[in-house]
CSV table of C-alpha atoms in Angstrom, one decimal:
chain,number,residue,atom,x,y,z
A,1,MET,CA,16.0,-23.9,10.0
A,2,LYS,CA,17.9,-22.4,6.6
A,3,PHE,CA,15.3,-19.9,5.4
A,4,ASP,CA,16.0,-17.0,2.0
A,5,PRO,CA,13.5,-14.5,2.4
A,6,MET,CA,15.1,-14.4,-1.4
A,7,SER,CA,15.3,-17.9,-2.5
A,8,PRO,CA,12.5,-19.0,-5.8
A,9,GLU,CA,10.4,-21.0,-3.4
A,10,THR,CA,9.6,-18.4,-0.7
A,11,LEU,CA,9.2,-16.4,-4.2
A,12,GLU,CA,6.6,-18.5,-5.5
A,13,ASN,CA,4.3,-19.1,-2.6
A,14,PRO,CA,5.2,-16.9,0.5
A,15,GLY,CA,2.5,-17.2,2.6
A,16,ALA,CA,3.6,-20.9,3.0
A,17,ALA,CA,6.6,-20.0,3.5
A,18,TYR,CA,6.9,-17.9,6.1
A,19,SER,CA,3.9,-20.0,7.8
A,20,GLU,CA,6.3,-22.6,8.2
A,21,LEU,CA,9.2,-20.2,9.4
A,22,ARG,CA,6.7,-19.3,12.0
A,23,ALA,CA,6.5,-21.8,13.4
A,24,LYS,CA,10.0,-23.7,13.4
A,25,CYS,CA,11.3,-20.6,13.7
A,26,PRO,CA,8.9,-17.3,14.6
A,27,PHE,CA,12.9,-15.6,15.0
A,28,HIS,CA,15.6,-16.1,12.4
A,29,ARG,CA,18.8,-13.9,12.0
A,30,TYR,CA,18.7,-13.8,7.5
A,31,ASP,CA,22.2,-13.7,6.7
A,32,GLY,CA,22.7,-12.9,2.8
A,33,PRO,CA,25.3,-11.7,0.0
A,34,ASP,CA,23.4,-8.0,0.0
A,35,PHE,CA,20.9,-8.0,3.7
A,36,LYS,CA,21.4,-8.5,7.5
A,37,PHE,CA,18.6,-9.8,9.1
A,38,ALA,CA,16.3,-10.4,12.2
A,39,ILE,CA,12.5,-11.5,10.6
A,40,THR,CA,9.4,-12.3,12.8
A,41,SER,CA,6.9,-13.7,11.7
A,42,ASP,CA,4.9,-14.1,15.5
A,43,TYR,CA,1.4,-12.3,15.0
A,44,ARG,CA,1.7,-10.7,18.8
A,45,GLU,CA,5.3,-9.4,19.1
A,46,ILE,CA,4.2,-7.4,15.8
A,47,LYS,CA,1.8,-6.2,17.1
A,48,GLU,CA,1.2,-5.7,21.0
A,49,GLU,CA,4.9,-4.9,20.6
A,50,ILE,CA,7.0,-4.0,17.7
A,51,LEU,CA,4.4,-2.0,16.4
A,52,GLN,CA,3.6,-0.2,19.6
A,53,ASP,CA,7.3,0.0,21.1
A,54,ASN,CA,7.9,3.2,19.0
A,55,PRO,CA,10.7,3.9,21.5
A,56,THR,CA,12.8,0.8,20.2
A,57,TRP,CA,11.9,0.7,17.2
A,58,SER,CA,12.1,3.1,14.9
A,59,PHE,CA,10.4,4.3,11.6
A,60,ARG,CA,13.7,7.0,10.4
A,61,PHE,CA,15.7,5.2,9.1
A,62,GLY,CA,14.0,3.6,6.6
A,63,ASN,CA,11.2,0.8,6.2
A,64,ALA,CA,13.8,-1.6,3.8
A,65,ALA,CA,16.4,-3.6,4.3
A,66,LYS,CA,19.1,-1.1,4.9
A,67,ASP,CA,19.0,2.5,5.9
A,68,THR,CA,17.0,5.0,3.8
A,69,ILE,CA,17.3,8.2,6.7
A,70,SER,CA,15.1,10.6,6.7
A,71,ASP,CA,13.1,12.8,9.5
A,72,VAL,CA,10.4,14.2,7.3
A,73,GLY,CA,8.3,14.0,7.1
A,74,PHE,CA,5.5,10.8,7.1
A,75,LYS,CA,9.5,8.9,7.5
A,76,SER,CA,10.0,10.4,10.5
A,77,ASP,CA,9.2,8.5,14.4
A,78,PRO,CA,6.7,10.6,16.9
A,79,PRO,CA,5.6,13.0,18.8
A,80,PHE,CA,6.9,14.5,15.6
A,81,HIS,CA,4.6,11.9,12.9
A,82,MET,CA,1.8,11.8,14.5
A,83,ALA,CA,1.9,15.7,14.3
A,84,PHE,CA,2.8,15.5,10.6
A,85,ARG,CA,-0.3,12.9,10.3
A,86,ALA,CA,-2.6,15.0,12.2
A,87,SER,CA,-1.9,17.4,9.1
A,88,LEU,CA,-3.5,15.4,6.8
A,89,ALA,CA,-5.4,13.2,8.3
A,90,SER,CA,-8.5,15.7,7.7
A,91,GLY,CA,-7.8,14.4,3.8
A,92,PHE,CA,-8.9,10.5,4.5
A,93,ALA,CA,-11.8,11.9,7.2
A,94,PRO,CA,-15.1,10.0,6.1
A,95,ARG,CA,-16.1,13.0,4.4
A,96,GLN,CA,-14.0,13.8,2.4
A,97,LEU,CA,-14.0,9.6,0.9
A,98,LYS,CA,-17.3,10.4,0.3
A,99,THR,CA,-16.3,13.0,-1.9
A,100,TYR,CA,-13.7,10.1,-3.9
A,101,GLU,CA,-17.1,8.0,-4.6
A,102,GLY,CA,-18.4,9.6,-7.3
A,103,ASP,CA,-15.2,9.5,-8.9
A,104,ILE,CA,-14.2,5.7,-8.0
A,105,GLU,CA,-17.2,5.1,-10.0
A,106,ARG,CA,-17.0,6.5,-12.7
A,107,ILE,CA,-13.6,4.8,-13.6
A,108,CYS,CA,-14.8,2.0,-12.8
A,109,ASP,CA,-17.9,2.2,-15.7
A,110,GLU,CA,-15.7,3.8,-17.8
A,111,LEU,CA,-13.4,0.8,-17.7
A,112,ILE,CA,-15.9,-1.6,-18.1
A,113,ALA,CA,-16.6,-0.5,-20.7
A,114,LYS,CA,-13.8,-0.3,-22.9
A,115,MET,CA,-13.3,-4.0,-21.6
A,116,LEU,CA,-17.1,-4.8,-23.3
A,117,ALA,CA,-16.2,-3.2,-25.7
A,118,MET,CA,-12.9,-4.9,-26.6
A,119,PRO,CA,-15.0,-8.1,-29.5
A,120,GLU,CA,-12.9,-10.4,-28.5
A,121,GLY,CA,-14.1,-10.6,-25.3
A,122,ARG,CA,-10.2,-11.3,-23.9
A,123,GLY,CA,-7.5,-9.2,-22.2
A,124,ASP,CA,-4.9,-9.0,-19.7
A,125,PHE,CA,-7.2,-7.7,-16.1
A,126,HIS,CA,-4.3,-6.4,-14.4
A,127,ASP,CA,-3.2,-3.4,-17.5
A,128,LEU,CA,-7.6,-3.7,-17.9
A,129,PHE,CA,-8.6,-3.0,-14.5
A,130,ALA,CA,-6.4,-3.4,-11.4
A,131,LEU,CA,-3.5,-0.3,-13.0
A,132,PRO,CA,-5.4,2.2,-14.0
A,133,LEU,CA,-8.7,2.8,-11.2
A,134,PRO,CA,-5.9,3.3,-8.7
A,135,SER,CA,-3.6,5.1,-10.4
A,136,ARG,CA,-6.3,7.3,-11.8
A,137,ILE,CA,-7.4,7.8,-8.4
A,138,MET,CA,-4.1,8.9,-7.3
A,139,CYS,CA,-3.6,11.9,-9.9
A,140,VAL,CA,-7.3,12.3,-8.6
A,141,MET,CA,-6.9,12.6,-5.1
A,142,LEU,CA,-3.1,14.3,-5.9
A,143,GLY,CA,-4.3,16.9,-7.9
A,144,ALA,CA,-2.8,15.7,-11.2
A,145,PRO,CA,-4.2,15.0,-14.7
A,146,GLU,CA,-5.5,11.4,-14.9
A,147,ALA,CA,-3.5,10.3,-17.8
A,148,ASP,CA,-0.5,10.7,-16.2
A,149,ASN,CA,-1.2,8.4,-14.7
A,150,LEU,CA,1.0,6.2,-16.4
A,151,HIS,CA,4.1,8.3,-15.9
A,152,TYR,CA,3.6,8.2,-12.2
A,153,LYS,CA,3.0,5.2,-12.5
A,154,HIS,CA,6.9,4.5,-13.8
A,155,TRP,CA,8.2,7.1,-11.0
A,156,ALA,CA,6.8,5.2,-8.8
A,157,ASP,CA,8.1,1.7,-9.7
A,158,ILE,CA,11.4,3.3,-10.1
A,159,LEU,CA,11.1,4.2,-6.5
A,160,GLN,CA,10.5,1.2,-5.3
A,161,ASP,CA,13.0,-1.2,-6.7
A,162,MET,CA,15.4,1.3,-5.9
A,163,LEU,CA,14.6,0.9,-2.4
A,164,PHE,CA,13.8,-2.8,-2.1
A,165,HIS,CA,16.8,-3.5,-4.2
A,166,ASP,CA,20.0,-0.8,-4.5
A,167,PRO,CA,18.9,1.5,-1.2
A,168,LYS,CA,23.0,2.9,-1.2
A,169,PRO,CA,22.9,7.1,-0.7
A,170,GLY,CA,22.4,9.2,-3.8
A,171,SER,CA,21.4,6.0,-5.9
A,172,PHE,CA,17.4,8.1,-5.4
A,173,GLU,CA,19.0,11.6,-7.1
A,174,PRO,CA,18.9,10.5,-10.6
A,175,ILE,CA,15.0,9.9,-10.4
A,176,LEU,CA,14.3,12.3,-8.1
A,177,LYS,CA,15.7,15.1,-10.3
A,178,GLU,CA,12.5,14.8,-12.5
A,179,ILE,CA,10.9,13.7,-9.9
A,180,TYR,CA,11.0,17.0,-8.0
A,181,PRO,CA,10.1,19.7,-11.2
A,182,HIS,CA,7.6,18.2,-12.0
A,183,PHE,CA,6.1,17.8,-8.4
A,184,ASN,CA,7.2,21.7,-7.9
A,185,SER,CA,5.7,23.0,-10.6
A,186,HIS,CA,2.5,22.1,-9.2
A,187,LEU,CA,3.3,23.6,-6.3
A,188,ASP,CA,4.8,26.4,-6.8
A,189,ALA,CA,1.4,27.0,-9.6
A,190,ARG,CA,-1.4,26.9,-6.6
A,191,GLN,CA,1.0,29.1,-4.2
A,192,ALA,CA,0.9,31.5,-7.6
A,193,LYS,CA,-3.5,31.7,-6.8
A,194,LEU,CA,-2.8,32.0,-2.8
A,195,ASP,CA,-0.9,35.4,-3.9
A,196,ALA,CA,-2.8,36.5,-5.5
A,197,ALA,CA,-5.4,36.6,-3.1
A,198,GLY,CA,-3.7,38.2,-0.7
A,199,ILE,CA,-3.7,34.6,1.2
A,200,THR,CA,-0.5,34.5,4.0
A,201,GLU,CA,-2.2,31.6,6.3
A,202,PRO,CA,-4.6,29.7,4.6
A,203,ASP,CA,-7.3,28.0,6.3
A,204,LEU,CA,-9.7,24.5,4.1
A,205,SER,CA,-12.0,27.3,3.9
A,206,ALA,CA,-9.4,28.0,1.1
A,207,LEU,CA,-10.3,24.3,-0.2
A,208,GLY,CA,-12.9,24.8,-3.4
A,209,GLU,CA,-12.4,28.7,-3.6
A,210,VAL,CA,-9.1,29.8,-4.3
A,211,LEU,CA,-7.3,25.8,-4.3
A,212,PRO,CA,-8.1,23.3,-5.6
A,213,ASN,CA,-9.2,20.6,-3.5
A,214,ASP,CA,-7.1,18.2,-3.2
A,215,PHE,CA,-4.0,16.8,-1.5
A,216,MET,CA,-1.1,19.5,-3.3
A,217,SER,CA,-3.1,21.6,-2.0
A,218,ARG,CA,-3.4,20.8,1.9
A,219,THR,CA,0.2,20.3,1.9
A,220,LEU,CA,0.3,24.3,1.2
A,221,ILE,CA,-2.5,24.9,4.4
A,222,ALA,CA,-1.4,22.3,6.5
A,223,ARG,CA,0.4,23.1,9.8
A,224,VAL,CA,2.3,21.7,11.7
A,225,GLU,CA,3.9,22.2,15.2
A,226,GLY,CA,2.5,25.7,14.4
A,227,ARG,CA,3.9,26.2,11.5
A,228,PRO,CA,3.7,26.2,8.2
A,229,LEU,CA,5.3,22.7,5.6
A,230,THR,CA,8.5,23.5,4.1
A,231,ARG,CA,8.9,22.2,0.4
A,232,ASP,CA,10.8,18.7,1.7
A,233,GLU,CA,7.4,17.9,3.6
A,234,GLN,CA,5.0,18.8,1.0
A,235,LEU,CA,7.7,16.6,-1.9
A,236,ASN,CA,7.6,13.8,0.4
A,237,VAL,CA,3.7,13.7,0.6
A,238,CYS,CA,3.3,13.3,-3.2
A,239,LEU,CA,6.2,10.7,-3.2
A,240,ALA,CA,3.5,8.8,-0.7
A,241,PHE,CA,1.1,8.9,-2.9
A,242,LEU,CA,4.0,7.6,-5.7
A,243,THR,CA,4.7,5.2,-3.4
A,244,GLY,CA,1.7,4.1,-1.2
A,245,GLY,CA,-1.2,5.5,-3.3
A,246,GLN,CA,-0.7,2.7,-6.4
A,247,GLU,CA,1.0,-0.5,-6.0
A,248,THR,CA,-0.6,-1.5,-3.0
A,249,THR,CA,-3.9,-0.9,-3.9
A,250,ILE,CA,-2.9,-2.7,-7.9
A,251,SER,CA,-2.0,-5.7,-5.9
A,252,LEU,CA,-4.8,-5.7,-4.1
A,253,ILE,CA,-7.2,-5.9,-6.7
A,254,ALA,CA,-5.4,-8.3,-8.9
A,255,ASN,CA,-4.7,-10.8,-5.5
A,256,LEU,CA,-8.8,-11.2,-5.5
A,257,MET,CA,-9.7,-11.1,-8.4
A,258,TRP,CA,-7.0,-14.0,-9.1
A,259,ARG,CA,-8.3,-16.3,-6.1
A,260,LEU,CA,-11.6,-15.3,-6.8
A,261,LEU,CA,-11.2,-16.9,-10.5
A,262,GLU,CA,-8.7,-19.3,-9.7
A,263,THR,CA,-11.9,-21.2,-7.7
A,264,PRO,CA,-14.8,-19.8,-10.0
A,265,ALA,CA,-16.9,-21.5,-7.2
A,266,LEU,CA,-15.6,-18.7,-5.3
A,267,TRP,CA,-16.4,-16.2,-8.3
A,268,GLU,CA,-19.5,-17.4,-8.5
A,269,GLY,CA,-20.4,-17.0,-4.2
A,270,LEU,CA,-20.3,-13.7,-4.5
A,271,LYS,CA,-22.3,-13.4,-7.7
A,272,GLN,CA,-25.0,-14.4,-5.7
A,273,GLU,CA,-23.6,-13.2,-2.7
A,274,PRO,CA,-22.7,-9.6,-3.4
A,275,GLU,CA,-23.1,-8.5,0.3
A,276,LEU,CA,-19.5,-10.9,1.1
A,277,VAL,CA,-17.8,-8.4,-1.4
A,278,GLU,CA,-16.3,-6.1,1.7
A,279,ASN,CA,-15.1,-10.0,3.4
A,280,ALA,CA,-14.4,-10.7,0.5
A,281,VAL,CA,-11.6,-7.7,0.6
A,282,GLU,CA,-10.5,-7.7,4.5
A,283,GLU,CA,-9.8,-11.1,3.9
A,284,SER,CA,-7.7,-10.6,0.6
A,285,LEU,CA,-5.7,-8.1,1.9
A,286,ARG,CA,-5.5,-11.3,5.4
A,287,PHE,CA,-4.4,-14.3,3.0
A,288,ASP,CA,-2.2,-12.3,0.0
A,289,PRO,CA,-1.1,-8.6,1.9
A,290,PRO,CA,0.6,-6.5,-1.1
A,291,VAL,CA,3.6,-5.9,1.3
A,292,LEU,CA,4.5,-9.0,2.6
A,293,ALA,CA,7.2,-7.1,5.6
A,294,HIS,CA,7.9,-4.1,6.7
A,295,PHE,CA,11.6,-3.6,8.6
A,296,ARG,CA,12.3,-1.0,11.4
A,297,THR,CA,15.3,-0.3,12.5
A,298,SER,CA,16.1,-1.0,16.6
A,299,LEU,CA,17.0,2.3,18.8
A,300,CYS,CA,19.2,1.0,21.4
A,301,PRO,CA,19.7,-3.4,22.1
A,302,VAL,CA,17.1,-5.7,22.0
A,303,ALA,CA,16.6,-8.8,23.8
A,304,MET,CA,14.0,-11.1,21.7
A,305,HIS,CA,13.8,-14.5,21.8
A,306,GLY,CA,17.1,-15.2,23.9
A,307,GLU,CA,19.6,-13.3,22.1
A,308,GLU,CA,20.4,-9.9,22.0
A,309,LEU,CA,20.2,-7.8,19.1
A,310,PRO,CA,22.6,-4.8,19.4
A,311,GLU,CA,21.6,-0.9,18.4
A,312,ARG,CA,20.6,0.1,14.8
A,313,SER,CA,20.2,-3.6,14.0
A,314,LYS,CA,17.5,-4.3,11.4
A,315,LEU,CA,14.2,-6.6,11.9
A,316,MET,CA,11.8,-7.5,9.3
A,317,PHE,CA,8.7,-9.0,10.7
A,318,SER,CA,6.6,-10.9,8.4
A,319,ILE,CA,2.6,-9.0,7.9
A,320,VAL,CA,2.0,-12.4,5.7
A,321,GLY,CA,2.9,-14.9,8.2
A,322,ALA,CA,1.2,-12.8,10.9
A,323,ASN,CA,-2.1,-13.2,8.7
A,324,ARG,CA,-1.6,-16.7,8.3
A,325,ASP,CA,-1.0,-16.5,12.4
A,326,PRO,CA,-3.0,-20.1,13.4
A,327,ALA,CA,-3.8,-18.2,17.0
A,328,VAL,CA,-5.2,-15.4,15.5
A,329,PHE,CA,-6.6,-16.6,12.4
A,330,GLU,CA,-8.9,-20.1,12.1
A,331,ASP,CA,-8.3,-22.4,9.7
A,332,ALA,CA,-5.8,-18.8,9.2
A,333,GLU,CA,-4.4,-21.7,5.3
A,334,THR,CA,-8.0,-21.4,4.2
A,335,PHE,CA,-8.9,-18.0,2.1
A,336,ARG,CA,-12.5,-17.9,2.5
A,337,ILE,CA,-14.9,-14.9,1.2
A,338,ASP,CA,-17.4,-15.4,4.1
A,339,ARG,CA,-14.7,-15.5,6.6
A,340,PRO,CA,-16.8,-13.3,9.8
A,341,LEU,CA,-15.5,-9.6,8.9
A,342,THR,CA,-15.0,-9.0,12.6
A,343,GLU,CA,-11.6,-11.8,12.3
A,344,ALA,CA,-10.3,-10.8,9.1
A,345,ARG,CA,-10.6,-7.5,9.6
A,346,LYS,CA,-7.2,-8.1,12.2
A,347,HIS,CA,-4.8,-8.4,9.4
A,348,LEU,CA,-1.6,-6.0,9.8
A,349,SER,CA,-1.7,-5.5,5.8
A,350,PHE,CA,-2.3,-2.2,7.5
A,351,GLY,CA,0.1,-2.2,10.1
A,352,ALA,CA,-0.5,-1.0,13.1
A,353,GLY,CA,-0.3,2.0,15.8
A,354,VAL,CA,1.3,4.9,15.0
A,355,HIS,CA,2.1,4.5,11.5
A,356,PHE,CA,-1.2,2.4,10.3
A,357,CYS,CA,-1.5,3.1,6.9
A,358,LEU,CA,-3.8,7.0,6.1
A,359,GLY,CA,-4.7,5.8,2.6
A,360,ALA,CA,-6.2,2.2,4.1
A,361,PRO,CA,-10.5,3.6,4.1
A,362,VAL,CA,-9.6,4.3,0.2
A,363,ALA,CA,-8.3,1.4,-0.5
A,364,ARG,CA,-11.3,-0.5,0.8
A,365,LEU,CA,-13.2,1.7,-0.7
A,366,GLU,CA,-12.1,1.3,-4.0
A,367,ALA,CA,-11.6,-3.1,-4.1
A,368,LYS,CA,-15.2,-2.1,-2.6
A,369,ILE,CA,-16.7,0.0,-5.8
A,370,ALA,CA,-14.8,-2.1,-8.0
A,371,PHE,CA,-15.5,-6.0,-7.1
A,372,GLY,CA,-19.3,-4.9,-6.5
A,373,LYS,CA,-19.4,-2.9,-10.3
A,374,LEU,CA,-17.9,-6.6,-12.2
A,375,ALA,CA,-20.0,-9.2,-10.4
A,376,LYS,CA,-22.6,-7.1,-11.9
A,377,ALA,CA,-20.6,-6.4,-15.3
A,378,LEU,CA,-18.6,-9.5,-16.0
A,379,PRO,CA,-20.4,-12.9,-14.8
A,380,LYS,CA,-18.6,-15.4,-16.7
A,381,LEU,CA,-15.3,-13.0,-16.5
A,382,ARG,CA,-12.7,-16.5,-16.3
A,383,LEU,CA,-8.5,-17.1,-15.9
A,384,ASP,CA,-7.8,-17.3,-19.7
A,385,GLY,CA,-3.6,-18.5,-19.5
A,386,PRO,CA,-0.9,-18.1,-16.7
A,387,THR,CA,-0.7,-15.2,-14.1
A,388,GLU,CA,2.4,-13.6,-13.2
A,389,ARG,CA,3.6,-12.9,-10.0
A,390,ILE,CA,5.5,-9.1,-9.9
A,391,GLY,CA,8.3,-9.6,-9.6
A,392,SER,CA,9.5,-8.1,-5.9
A,393,TRP,CA,11.1,-10.0,-3.0
A,394,MET,CA,8.8,-8.1,-0.5
A,395,HIS,CA,5.7,-7.9,-2.8
A,396,TRP,CA,3.1,-9.7,-3.9
A,397,GLY,CA,0.9,-9.6,-6.6
A,398,ARG,CA,0.3,-10.3,-10.8
A,399,VAL,CA,1.4,-8.5,-12.9
A,400,LYS,CA,-0.4,-10.5,-15.7
A,401,LEU,CA,-4.1,-12.1,-15.2
A,402,PRO,CA,-4.8,-12.8,-18.6
A,403,VAL,CA,-9.2,-13.0,-18.5
A,404,ALA,CA,-11.4,-13.7,-20.7
A,405,TRP,CA,-15.2,-12.8,-20.2
A,406,GLY,CA,-17.3,-13.1,-23.3
């Protein structure tokens, strides 16, 4: 079967394209002008073999079609990766998540009020709501001014574009020379607070007292393998928030609103049964994953489907294809907001295994609160023109979503 992940047909409807690939050719070798990699879309193989077989499939060569080698922080393999995650995991604990609820509700209310105050009663939902909510919450969590959110989004867009389109050695240096001094100044200011207080070995008790309770502070407190994080590791956390804490949740919110308004009966159904908001969020993650696929690199020769991949081969595993596997999901090609949570939550949009997304609870919380409020405050919301998808072949979201609400 001939298949091109970057063809116009695939970009237009990746869900259908990868479903067809899974059905006709579950293991496919792509040999393009810029990238060469194998592709699998089989749910069981991805979840139970690739994402669990970590001695074979490495993350440290980058989550992209070409190597972006790094052993730093989140971009490492076990066992160090697990220790690094554990050093920061308390920031995503349920008790800590509760502290973000007020900020999420506040920002949602501000954005909705701004929309309702627009006399024309129409605008781009992506720009008015889907983008600023996750972007501002990312700033809150990281410990940056909310007013910096669009600047941070700009940086994230550049980094993501380079990662998937130009991951050559040295290509990241110019933008990192702009980003690193910015975060170094924030980190240095926090370190100065510790120095002034005479604290040489800070712990969590410093949060909210000597240091602000945010993730930049947590990088100064965290310990991995008995030592403090290096500055490179601290900066890696900041970059992870930039690239992982914005676009995926922006696309989750935009994708779900698009699907609901594309079929008005679904929007009506959600308004009438608001208890289905959580189901709708999980179904959106299943049916329209913001990241269409991920990559791993083999550390040894691997036999797959009767073929052998040599060491250092790139394997792309299709999340959108796996999320529509009929062996796992009933009526897999249909978007259903009443799909049982136990079934919908089997999706792989947050990954699985040791690299399961740490920020998943935050993304879910943002979307759940947002759609609960939107359904009440903007009951007449409707599409108001053609939408436009995100440009990346690895991502799926709406960058233009014109709506009206008057």
